[in-house]
Amino acid sequence: MRILLFGSGAREHALALKMLQSKKLEKLYLAQTGAFSNLSEVIEFDDFYDLAKKAKDNKVDLLVVGPELPLAQGICDVFLDFGIKVIGANSNWARLEAQKDFAKDFMKTFGIKTSPYEVVKSLQELEFAIRKFDNPPVIKACGLAAGKGVFIPKTFDEAKKVSLEFLEGKFGVASEKIILEKRLYGRELSVFSLWDGVELKSFKPACDFKKLLDNDLGPNTGGMGACFPCVLTQKQKKELDLYLSKLKNALVISNAEFTGVIYSGLMFCEDDLYVLEYNMRFGDPEIQAVLENLENDLVEIFDKMTKKELKEVDLKFKDTPSYCLVLAQNGYPCSPCTGQEIKNIDSAEEKYGVKVLFAGVKKDDKSFFSSSGRVLNIVKLGRGALDDIYKAAEEIDFLGKIYRKDINLR
Ligand code: GLY
């Protein structure tokens, strides 16, 4: 297969490395590359039409999309029009992530358990809706806000103030509509399901370490680390299976005609399972840990999906956990002090047998520099892997390096 991968972060770096292992891969092209562009040929482009045309000229069979924004903007619709297969939702189904009210309606329609909520579009609606909550509700922008559109207020006054900021355009059109949602407490997990229009197959759950600091303190981030698989009780496993069969049923009844990924952001409150959100892509950094563990050929899985033969795929995982640690830049998530030179990546990989993935890295002829808040990922599989990951984290050197010290199985 000739595959074009869209996206430039550590998730896409991991996807690229995994696909490059496949015997079924004839050629990998990269669009929007980050510092891993040395892995394969890059296609430069102006817009999705230009990219699809160039992909067609290069006989690309399949587009694999990493991040959410191009999905919501319709990249898959364009490629399908050009007769190129895709792994990624079309713009209609990308709304499960890009329009939170659409996702809530979907859950309500199919009896999928989610936190009670109110959709709010104006100050008047806000005054009315907020009175329905016994405690300050979580505030969510309905649209895509680059992972920053969720706020957990401590008081009703704060809830009102922040809701107004959202409605008045803090995230542009993405927060013209907001959701107020009852705050839930419990344990979060990320489950990635593959969908080929007929069959739903899910990976075991992964755990994302969302808070900036140890012991789940500090502000929310895009994720500071991940472990795979999560530890679940028998009762929780049963609940999860029940939920996944409901999800499949909902997709079948809705005639969800797309080939891609559904990421269920879930929370166990005691043993009750709630959906916090849907994303239509793999989670970053969770998939980096999952891919270390996955035994299957990823290109073969994608190939089967495009032929609606996902049913034939038996997902297999190694009998040992895998981990991903994020090295971030001080100031993250608000205003990271980027531009710092990064040293010792190669020696960390050599000494400790880890893989280093580029999240926010720019390079010139000789050196690597941090270019966004999450800079590098260190991944490894196996029971002793964490020791090596943390030694590698010490070895890698850049000014203002920060990371959590408590990534472990949960
Ligand atoms: N790690 C959370 C996300 O990918 O949205």
Tab-separated table of C-alpha atoms and ligand atoms in Angstrom:
chain	number	residue	atom	x	y	z
A	1	MET	CA	0.000	0.000	0.000
A	2	ARG	CA	1.032	3.560	-0.602
A	3	ILE	CA	-0.005	5.577	2.420
A	4	LEU	CA	-0.091	9.293	3.174
A	5	LEU	CA	0.042	10.203	6.870
A	6	PHE	CA	-1.340	13.588	7.934
A	7	GLY	CA	-0.114	15.218	11.156
A	8	SER	CA	3.102	16.357	12.761
A	9	GLY	CA	3.189	15.343	16.435
A	10	ALA	CA	4.369	12.419	18.523
A	11	ARG	CA	1.183	10.468	17.771
A	12	GLU	CA	1.935	10.664	14.058
A	13	HIS	CA	5.622	9.886	14.671
A	14	ALA	CA	4.521	6.682	16.444
A	15	LEU	CA	2.018	5.832	13.688
A	16	ALA	CA	4.698	6.357	11.048
A	17	LEU	CA	7.208	4.087	12.833
A	18	LYS	CA	4.588	1.367	13.295
A	19	MET	CA	3.464	1.503	9.658
A	20	LEU	CA	7.072	1.448	8.443
A	21	GLN	CA	7.417	-1.973	10.119
A	22	SER	CA	4.746	-3.420	7.826
A	23	LYS	CA	5.518	-5.752	4.937
A	24	LYS	CA	2.338	-4.478	3.306
A	25	LEU	CA	3.692	-0.941	3.061
A	26	GLU	CA	5.131	-0.035	-0.328
A	27	LYS	CA	5.691	3.642	0.418
A	28	LEU	CA	4.857	6.088	3.179
A	29	TYR	CA	4.352	9.763	2.390
A	30	LEU	CA	4.177	12.440	5.042
A	31	ALA	CA	2.123	15.620	5.023
A	32	GLN	CA	2.582	18.361	7.651
A	33	THR	CA	5.668	16.734	9.060
A	34	GLY	CA	7.425	17.547	12.252
A	35	ALA	CA	11.001	16.735	13.127
A	36	PHE	CA	10.532	13.131	11.955
A	37	SER	CA	10.401	14.099	8.275
A	38	ASN	CA	13.636	12.176	7.673
A	39	LEU	CA	11.573	8.966	7.954
A	40	SER	CA	9.997	9.281	4.521
A	41	GLU	CA	9.108	11.514	1.594
A	42	VAL	CA	7.197	14.695	2.364
A	43	ILE	CA	4.426	16.068	0.135
A	44	GLU	CA	4.156	19.860	0.384
A	45	PHE	CA	0.668	21.255	-0.234
A	46	ASP	CA	-1.497	24.394	-0.245
A	47	ASP	CA	-4.869	22.951	0.774
A	48	PHE	CA	-6.692	19.605	0.986
A	49	TYR	CA	-7.561	19.649	-2.755
A	50	ASP	CA	-3.952	20.274	-3.682
A	51	LEU	CA	-2.823	17.510	-1.321
A	52	ALA	CA	-5.403	15.036	-2.648
A	53	LYS	CA	-4.376	15.821	-6.228
A	54	LYS	CA	-0.699	15.286	-5.392
A	55	ALA	CA	-1.586	12.093	-3.517
A	56	LYS	CA	-3.453	10.845	-6.591
A	57	ASP	CA	-0.459	11.719	-8.820
A	58	ASN	CA	1.749	9.703	-6.464
A	59	LYS	CA	-0.673	6.742	-6.561
A	60	VAL	CA	-1.472	6.965	-2.842
A	61	ASP	CA	-4.011	4.278	-1.858
A	62	LEU	CA	-4.824	5.443	1.628
A	63	LEU	CA	-4.850	8.596	3.751
A	64	VAL	CA	-4.355	8.183	7.515
A	65	VAL	CA	-5.302	11.269	9.550
A	66	GLY	CA	-3.813	11.898	13.001
A	67	PRO	CA	-5.348	15.095	14.458
A	68	GLU	CA	-8.952	16.284	14.850
A	69	LEU	CA	-8.939	19.634	13.064
A	70	PRO	CA	-8.453	18.359	9.482
A	71	LEU	CA	-11.151	15.746	10.112
A	72	ALA	CA	-13.611	18.450	11.156
A	73	GLN	CA	-12.513	20.554	8.163
A	74	GLY	CA	-13.382	17.708	5.812
A	75	ILE	CA	-10.045	16.291	4.653
A	76	CYS	CA	-11.563	12.817	4.336
A	77	ASP	CA	-14.494	14.080	2.255
A	78	VAL	CA	-12.031	15.602	-0.215
A	79	PHE	CA	-9.869	12.474	-0.468
A	80	LEU	CA	-12.916	10.235	-0.900
A	81	ASP	CA	-14.054	12.492	-3.771
A	82	PHE	CA	-10.647	11.875	-5.357
A	83	GLY	CA	-11.183	8.112	-4.986
A	84	ILE	CA	-8.569	7.710	-2.243
A	85	LYS	CA	-9.475	5.571	0.757
A	86	VAL	CA	-9.194	7.073	4.220
A	87	ILE	CA	-8.735	6.171	7.861
A	88	GLY	CA	-10.571	9.014	9.548
A	89	ALA	CA	-14.127	10.234	9.960
A	90	ASN	CA	-15.839	12.328	7.308
A	91	SER	CA	-16.857	15.837	8.383
A	92	ASN	CA	-20.347	14.671	9.318
A	93	TRP	CA	-19.111	12.097	11.849
A	94	ALA	CA	-16.177	14.253	12.944
A	95	ARG	CA	-18.932	16.262	14.667
A	96	LEU	CA	-18.910	13.650	17.446
A	97	GLU	CA	-15.725	15.438	18.525
A	98	ALA	CA	-16.122	18.860	16.920
A	99	GLN	CA	-19.664	19.591	18.163
A	100	LYS	CA	-20.165	18.532	21.763
A	101	ASP	CA	-23.939	19.101	21.573
A	102	PHE	CA	-24.106	16.688	18.614
A	103	ALA	CA	-22.231	14.103	20.699
A	104	LYS	CA	-24.564	14.601	23.669
A	105	ASP	CA	-27.617	14.166	21.404
A	106	PHE	CA	-26.085	10.962	20.024
A	107	MET	CA	-25.573	9.587	23.537
A	108	LYS	CA	-29.066	10.579	24.628
A	109	THR	CA	-30.657	8.994	21.567
A	110	PHE	CA	-28.941	5.669	22.164
A	111	GLY	CA	-29.167	5.506	25.951
A	112	ILE	CA	-25.417	5.903	26.431
A	113	LYS	CA	-24.743	7.089	29.957
A	114	THR	CA	-23.309	10.618	30.158
A	115	SER	CA	-23.329	13.387	32.721
A	116	PRO	CA	-26.510	15.553	32.870
A	117	TYR	CA	-26.029	18.734	30.841
A	118	GLU	CA	-27.492	21.957	29.450
A	119	VAL	CA	-26.636	23.578	26.112
A	120	VAL	CA	-26.296	27.368	26.407
A	121	LYS	CA	-26.083	30.005	23.650
A	122	SER	CA	-26.768	33.295	25.442
A	123	LEU	CA	-26.579	35.131	28.765
A	124	GLN	CA	-30.318	34.635	29.330
A	125	GLU	CA	-30.018	30.892	28.750
A	126	LEU	CA	-27.010	30.818	31.067
A	127	GLU	CA	-28.920	32.424	33.965
A	128	PHE	CA	-31.697	29.867	33.563
A	129	ALA	CA	-29.514	26.797	32.970
A	130	ILE	CA	-27.042	27.332	35.785
A	131	ARG	CA	-29.821	27.226	38.393
A	132	LYS	CA	-30.459	23.596	37.485
A	133	PHE	CA	-27.141	22.495	39.032
A	134	ASP	CA	-26.604	21.780	42.742
A	135	ASN	CA	-22.840	22.359	42.370
A	136	PRO	CA	-20.776	24.472	39.944
A	137	PRO	CA	-20.957	22.704	36.570
A	138	VAL	CA	-18.073	21.911	34.244
A	139	ILE	CA	-17.982	24.327	31.294
A	140	LYS	CA	-17.192	23.027	27.817
A	141	ALA	CA	-16.888	24.882	24.531
A	142	CYS	CA	-19.047	23.045	21.991
A	143	GLY	CA	-16.468	23.340	19.218
A	144	LEU	CA	-12.786	22.466	18.871
A	145	ALA	CA	-10.547	24.565	21.117
A	146	ALA	CA	-7.179	22.790	20.799
A	147	GLY	CA	-7.704	20.891	24.068
A	148	LYS	CA	-8.289	24.119	26.059
A	149	GLY	CA	-12.080	24.305	25.906
A	150	VAL	CA	-12.924	22.660	29.237
A	151	PHE	CA	-12.993	24.562	32.526
A	152	ILE	CA	-13.777	23.189	35.991
A	153	PRO	CA	-14.918	26.079	38.207
A	154	LYS	CA	-14.812	26.019	42.007
A	155	THR	CA	-17.757	28.372	42.592
A	156	PHE	CA	-20.958	29.408	40.823
A	157	ASP	CA	-19.562	32.932	40.420
A	158	GLU	CA	-16.528	31.546	38.646
A	159	ALA	CA	-18.765	29.285	36.538
A	160	LYS	CA	-20.791	32.307	35.382
A	161	LYS	CA	-17.734	34.454	34.728
A	162	VAL	CA	-15.975	31.812	32.647
A	163	SER	CA	-19.180	30.844	30.803
A	164	LEU	CA	-19.547	34.474	29.760
A	165	GLU	CA	-15.950	34.653	28.577
A	166	PHE	CA	-16.568	31.539	26.491
A	167	LEU	CA	-19.843	32.868	25.046
A	168	GLU	CA	-18.260	36.227	24.270
A	169	GLY	CA	-15.742	34.537	22.004
A	170	LYS	CA	-12.780	33.303	24.051
A	171	PHE	CA	-12.435	30.481	21.503
A	172	GLY	CA	-14.165	32.239	18.603
A	173	VAL	CA	-17.017	30.281	17.044
A	174	ALA	CA	-15.925	27.194	19.006
A	175	SER	CA	-17.359	28.684	22.208
A	176	GLU	CA	-20.356	30.574	20.828
A	177	LYS	CA	-22.284	27.631	22.208
A	178	ILE	CA	-21.267	25.958	25.475
A	179	ILE	CA	-22.260	22.957	27.525
A	180	LEU	CA	-22.753	23.071	31.275
A	181	GLU	CA	-22.311	19.615	32.684
A	182	LYS	CA	-22.584	18.047	36.139
A	183	ARG	CA	-19.088	17.333	37.420
A	184	LEU	CA	-18.355	13.631	37.836
A	185	TYR	CA	-15.663	12.131	40.038
A	186	GLY	CA	-13.894	8.880	39.303
A	187	ARG	CA	-11.293	7.144	37.266
A	188	GLU	CA	-10.774	8.068	33.619
A	189	LEU	CA	-9.811	5.770	30.781
A	190	SER	CA	-9.377	6.097	27.034
A	191	VAL	CA	-10.718	3.415	24.719
A	192	PHE	CA	-9.894	3.500	21.009
A	193	SER	CA	-12.305	1.686	18.730
A	194	LEU	CA	-11.852	0.981	15.043
A	195	TRP	CA	-14.949	1.213	12.843
A	196	ASP	CA	-15.285	0.147	9.211
A	197	GLY	CA	-18.955	0.988	8.730
A	198	VAL	CA	-20.025	-2.489	9.834
A	199	GLU	CA	-17.824	-3.744	12.635
A	200	LEU	CA	-16.436	-2.126	15.777
A	201	LYS	CA	-13.243	-3.483	17.327
A	202	SER	CA	-11.695	-1.913	20.393
A	203	PHE	CA	-8.253	-1.841	21.920
A	204	LYS	CA	-7.950	-2.523	25.620
A	205	PRO	CA	-8.310	0.693	27.663
A	206	ALA	CA	-5.357	3.011	28.115
A	207	CYS	CA	-4.756	5.515	30.864
A	208	ASP	CA	-3.885	9.165	30.200
A	209	PHE	CA	-2.192	11.307	32.881
A	210	LYS	CA	-3.991	14.570	32.122
A	211	LYS	CA	-2.832	16.819	34.948
A	212	LEU	CA	0.464	18.659	34.749
A	213	LEU	CA	1.799	17.605	38.147
A	214	ASP	CA	2.315	14.434	40.175
A	215	ASN	CA	-0.642	13.053	42.127
A	216	ASP	CA	-3.016	14.525	39.534
A	217	LEU	CA	-2.476	18.097	40.696
A	218	GLY	CA	-2.185	21.270	38.654
A	219	PRO	CA	-3.927	22.323	35.452
A	220	ASN	CA	-5.240	20.031	32.742
A	221	THR	CA	-2.919	19.352	29.819
A	222	GLY	CA	-3.127	17.411	26.564
A	223	GLY	CA	-1.639	14.491	28.541
A	224	MET	CA	1.653	14.129	30.395
A	225	GLY	CA	2.001	10.383	30.040
A	226	ALA	CA	0.157	7.143	29.431
A	227	CYS	CA	0.166	3.517	30.424
A	228	PHE	CA	-1.367	0.530	28.710
A	229	PRO	CA	-3.405	-1.474	29.507
A	230	CYS	CA	-5.436	-0.064	32.416
A	231	VAL	CA	-6.151	-2.359	35.325
A	232	LEU	CA	-9.898	-3.104	35.538
A	233	THR	CA	-11.994	-5.279	37.849
A	234	GLN	CA	-14.160	-8.023	36.328
A	235	LYS	CA	-17.215	-5.882	36.987
A	236	GLN	CA	-15.673	-2.909	35.219
A	237	LYS	CA	-14.679	-5.089	32.257
A	238	LYS	CA	-18.280	-6.222	31.962
A	239	GLU	CA	-19.536	-2.621	32.082
A	240	LEU	CA	-17.046	-1.651	29.397
A	241	ASP	CA	-18.132	-4.523	27.113
A	242	LEU	CA	-21.744	-3.515	27.609
A	243	TYR	CA	-20.960	0.076	26.685
A	244	LEU	CA	-18.997	-0.956	23.578
A	245	SER	CA	-21.858	-3.107	22.321
A	246	LYS	CA	-24.192	-0.111	22.830
A	247	LEU	CA	-21.800	2.062	20.866
A	248	LYS	CA	-21.658	-0.432	18.008
A	249	ASN	CA	-25.419	-0.687	17.989
A	250	ALA	CA	-25.731	3.103	17.883
A	251	LEU	CA	-23.351	3.328	14.910
A	252	VAL	CA	-25.140	0.548	13.033
A	253	ILE	CA	-28.577	2.088	13.572
A	254	SER	CA	-27.247	5.513	12.566
A	255	ASN	CA	-25.806	4.000	9.385
A	256	ALA	CA	-22.466	5.609	10.248
A	257	GLU	CA	-20.790	5.415	6.870
A	258	PHE	CA	-17.142	6.118	7.651
A	259	THR	CA	-13.909	4.247	8.241
A	260	GLY	CA	-11.954	5.483	11.184
A	261	VAL	CA	-11.355	5.750	14.883
A	262	ILE	CA	-13.672	6.535	17.771
A	263	TYR	CA	-11.993	7.450	21.026
A	264	SER	CA	-14.320	7.145	23.984
A	265	GLY	CA	-13.196	9.287	26.912
A	266	LEU	CA	-14.731	7.338	29.779
A	267	MET	CA	-15.047	7.594	33.542
A	268	PHE	CA	-15.874	4.934	36.089
A	269	CYS	CA	-17.838	6.487	38.952
A	270	GLU	CA	-17.780	3.527	41.349
A	271	ASP	CA	-18.675	0.807	38.852
A	272	ASP	CA	-20.926	2.974	36.657
A	273	LEU	CA	-19.387	3.871	33.334
A	274	TYR	CA	-19.996	7.348	31.851
A	275	VAL	CA	-18.908	8.826	28.520
A	276	LEU	CA	-17.163	12.157	29.121
A	277	GLU	CA	-16.468	12.854	25.460
A	278	TYR	CA	-15.912	11.411	22.034
A	279	ASN	CA	-12.878	12.096	19.885
A	280	MET	CA	-12.585	10.824	16.322
A	281	ARG	CA	-8.877	10.059	16.364
A	282	PHE	CA	-6.322	8.250	18.467
A	283	GLY	CA	-5.469	9.887	21.797
A	284	ASP	CA	-2.101	11.522	22.194
A	285	PRO	CA	-0.066	10.318	24.177
A	286	GLU	CA	-2.102	7.148	24.857
A	287	ILE	CA	-1.750	5.627	21.370
A	288	GLN	CA	2.046	5.948	21.652
A	289	ALA	CA	1.915	3.449	24.554
A	290	VAL	CA	-0.698	1.273	22.816
A	291	LEU	CA	1.314	0.978	19.588
A	292	GLU	CA	4.361	-0.264	21.525
A	293	ASN	CA	2.152	-3.087	22.698
A	294	LEU	CA	0.145	-3.938	19.595
A	295	GLU	CA	1.325	-7.126	17.882
A	296	ASN	CA	-0.746	-6.748	14.721
A	297	ASP	CA	0.477	-5.188	11.507
A	298	LEU	CA	-1.156	-1.749	11.555
A	299	VAL	CA	-1.202	-1.403	7.762
A	300	GLU	CA	-3.000	-4.732	7.506
A	301	ILE	CA	-5.595	-3.523	10.022
A	302	PHE	CA	-6.134	-0.340	8.006
A	303	ASP	CA	-6.342	-2.348	4.784
A	304	LYS	CA	-9.006	-4.646	6.266
A	305	MET	CA	-10.926	-1.613	7.516
A	306	THR	CA	-11.110	-0.057	4.068
A	307	LYS	CA	-12.475	-3.359	2.696
A	308	LYS	CA	-15.052	-3.624	5.506
A	309	GLU	CA	-13.257	-6.744	6.711
A	310	LEU	CA	-12.399	-5.530	10.209
A	311	LYS	CA	-14.364	-8.511	11.538
A	312	GLU	CA	-11.477	-10.741	10.408
A	313	VAL	CA	-8.919	-8.851	12.504
A	314	ASP	CA	-7.922	-10.377	15.824
A	315	LEU	CA	-6.319	-7.580	17.844
A	316	LYS	CA	-3.344	-8.964	19.772
A	317	PHE	CA	-1.315	-7.347	22.528
A	318	LYS	CA	1.908	-8.319	24.253
A	319	ASP	CA	1.624	-9.846	27.683
A	320	THR	CA	3.344	-6.940	29.407
A	321	PRO	CA	2.565	-3.252	29.958
A	322	SER	CA	3.858	-0.301	27.954
A	323	TYR	CA	4.373	3.312	28.931
A	324	CYS	CA	4.784	6.767	27.484
A	325	LEU	CA	6.319	9.710	29.358
A	326	VAL	CA	5.949	13.259	28.032
A	327	LEU	CA	8.820	15.704	28.446
A	328	ALA	CA	7.359	19.194	28.391
A	329	GLN	CA	8.700	22.738	28.388
A	330	ASN	CA	8.406	24.919	31.500
A	331	GLY	CA	5.427	27.250	31.218
A	332	TYR	CA	3.285	24.516	29.606
A	333	PRO	CA	0.263	24.474	29.262
A	334	CYS	CA	-0.161	28.295	29.336
A	335	SER	CA	2.943	29.790	27.754
A	336	PRO	CA	5.850	27.387	27.266
A	337	CYS	CA	9.330	28.922	26.995
A	338	THR	CA	10.180	27.180	23.727
A	339	GLY	CA	13.279	27.443	21.555
A	340	GLN	CA	15.608	25.525	23.881
A	341	GLU	CA	18.251	23.269	22.379
A	342	ILE	CA	17.684	19.570	23.084
A	343	LYS	CA	20.672	17.299	23.673
A	344	ASN	CA	21.371	13.590	24.233
A	345	ILE	CA	18.379	12.081	22.416
A	346	ASP	CA	20.543	9.476	20.664
A	347	SER	CA	22.505	8.541	23.768
A	348	ALA	CA	19.264	8.145	25.784
A	349	GLU	CA	17.891	5.782	23.126
A	350	GLU	CA	21.120	3.796	22.974
A	351	LYS	CA	21.791	3.521	26.706
A	352	TYR	CA	18.268	2.722	27.856
A	353	GLY	CA	16.665	0.983	24.852
A	354	VAL	CA	13.793	3.490	24.717
A	355	LYS	CA	12.170	5.132	21.725
A	356	VAL	CA	12.052	8.931	21.635
A	357	LEU	CA	9.201	10.520	19.668
A	358	PHE	CA	9.035	14.148	18.549
A	359	ALA	CA	6.000	16.072	19.780
A	360	GLY	CA	7.023	19.740	19.583
A	361	VAL	CA	10.490	19.764	18.057
A	362	LYS	CA	12.080	21.799	15.294
A	363	LYS	CA	15.454	20.968	13.853
A	364	ASP	CA	18.095	22.737	11.864
A	365	ASP	CA	21.102	21.117	10.168
A	366	LYS	CA	22.697	19.989	13.413
A	367	SER	CA	20.433	20.513	16.399
A	368	PHE	CA	16.961	19.958	17.809
A	369	PHE	CA	14.967	22.715	19.550
A	370	SER	CA	11.734	22.692	21.552
A	371	SER	CA	8.916	24.275	19.558
A	372	SER	CA	5.798	23.729	21.669
A	373	GLY	CA	4.656	22.784	25.164
A	374	ARG	CA	4.861	19.032	24.832
A	375	VAL	CA	8.333	18.444	23.415
A	376	LEU	CA	9.251	14.743	23.431
A	377	ASN	CA	7.751	11.382	24.329
A	378	ILE	CA	9.767	8.483	25.701
A	379	VAL	CA	8.142	5.086	25.159
A	380	LYS	CA	9.052	1.551	26.097
A	381	LEU	CA	7.416	-1.821	26.575
A	382	GLY	CA	7.964	-4.263	29.421
A	383	ARG	CA	7.896	-4.618	33.179
A	384	GLY	CA	11.204	-2.824	33.771
A	385	ALA	CA	10.458	-0.196	31.161
A	386	LEU	CA	9.634	2.628	33.540
A	387	ASP	CA	13.106	2.622	35.118
A	388	ASP	CA	14.667	2.991	31.679
A	389	ILE	CA	12.181	5.660	30.638
A	390	TYR	CA	13.002	7.745	33.715
A	391	LYS	CA	16.758	7.290	33.263
A	392	ALA	CA	16.353	8.411	29.647
A	393	ALA	CA	14.307	11.402	30.832
A	394	GLU	CA	17.261	12.417	33.039
A	395	GLU	CA	19.736	11.903	30.205
A	396	ILE	CA	17.874	14.053	27.683
A	397	ASP	CA	18.809	17.638	28.318
A	398	PHE	CA	17.068	20.915	27.584
A	399	LEU	CA	16.557	24.070	29.596
A	400	GLY	CA	13.194	24.075	31.384
A	401	LYS	CA	12.504	20.328	30.951
A	402	ILE	CA	9.538	19.222	33.072
A	403	TYR	CA	7.834	15.841	33.463
A	404	ARG	CA	5.699	13.847	35.840
A	405	LYS	CA	7.498	11.401	38.108
A	406	ASP	CA	4.514	9.161	38.859
A	407	ILE	CA	3.575	7.550	35.548
A	408	ASN	CA	2.715	3.937	36.317
A	409	LEU	CA	0.040	1.324	35.754
A	410	ARG	CA	-3.410	2.250	37.040
B	1	GLY	N1	-4.789	12.631	25.522
B	1	GLY	C1	-6.028	13.240	25.270
B	1	GLY	C2	-6.344	13.500	23.858
B	1	GLY	O1	-5.681	13.033	22.959
B	1	GLY	O2	-7.311	14.198	23.595
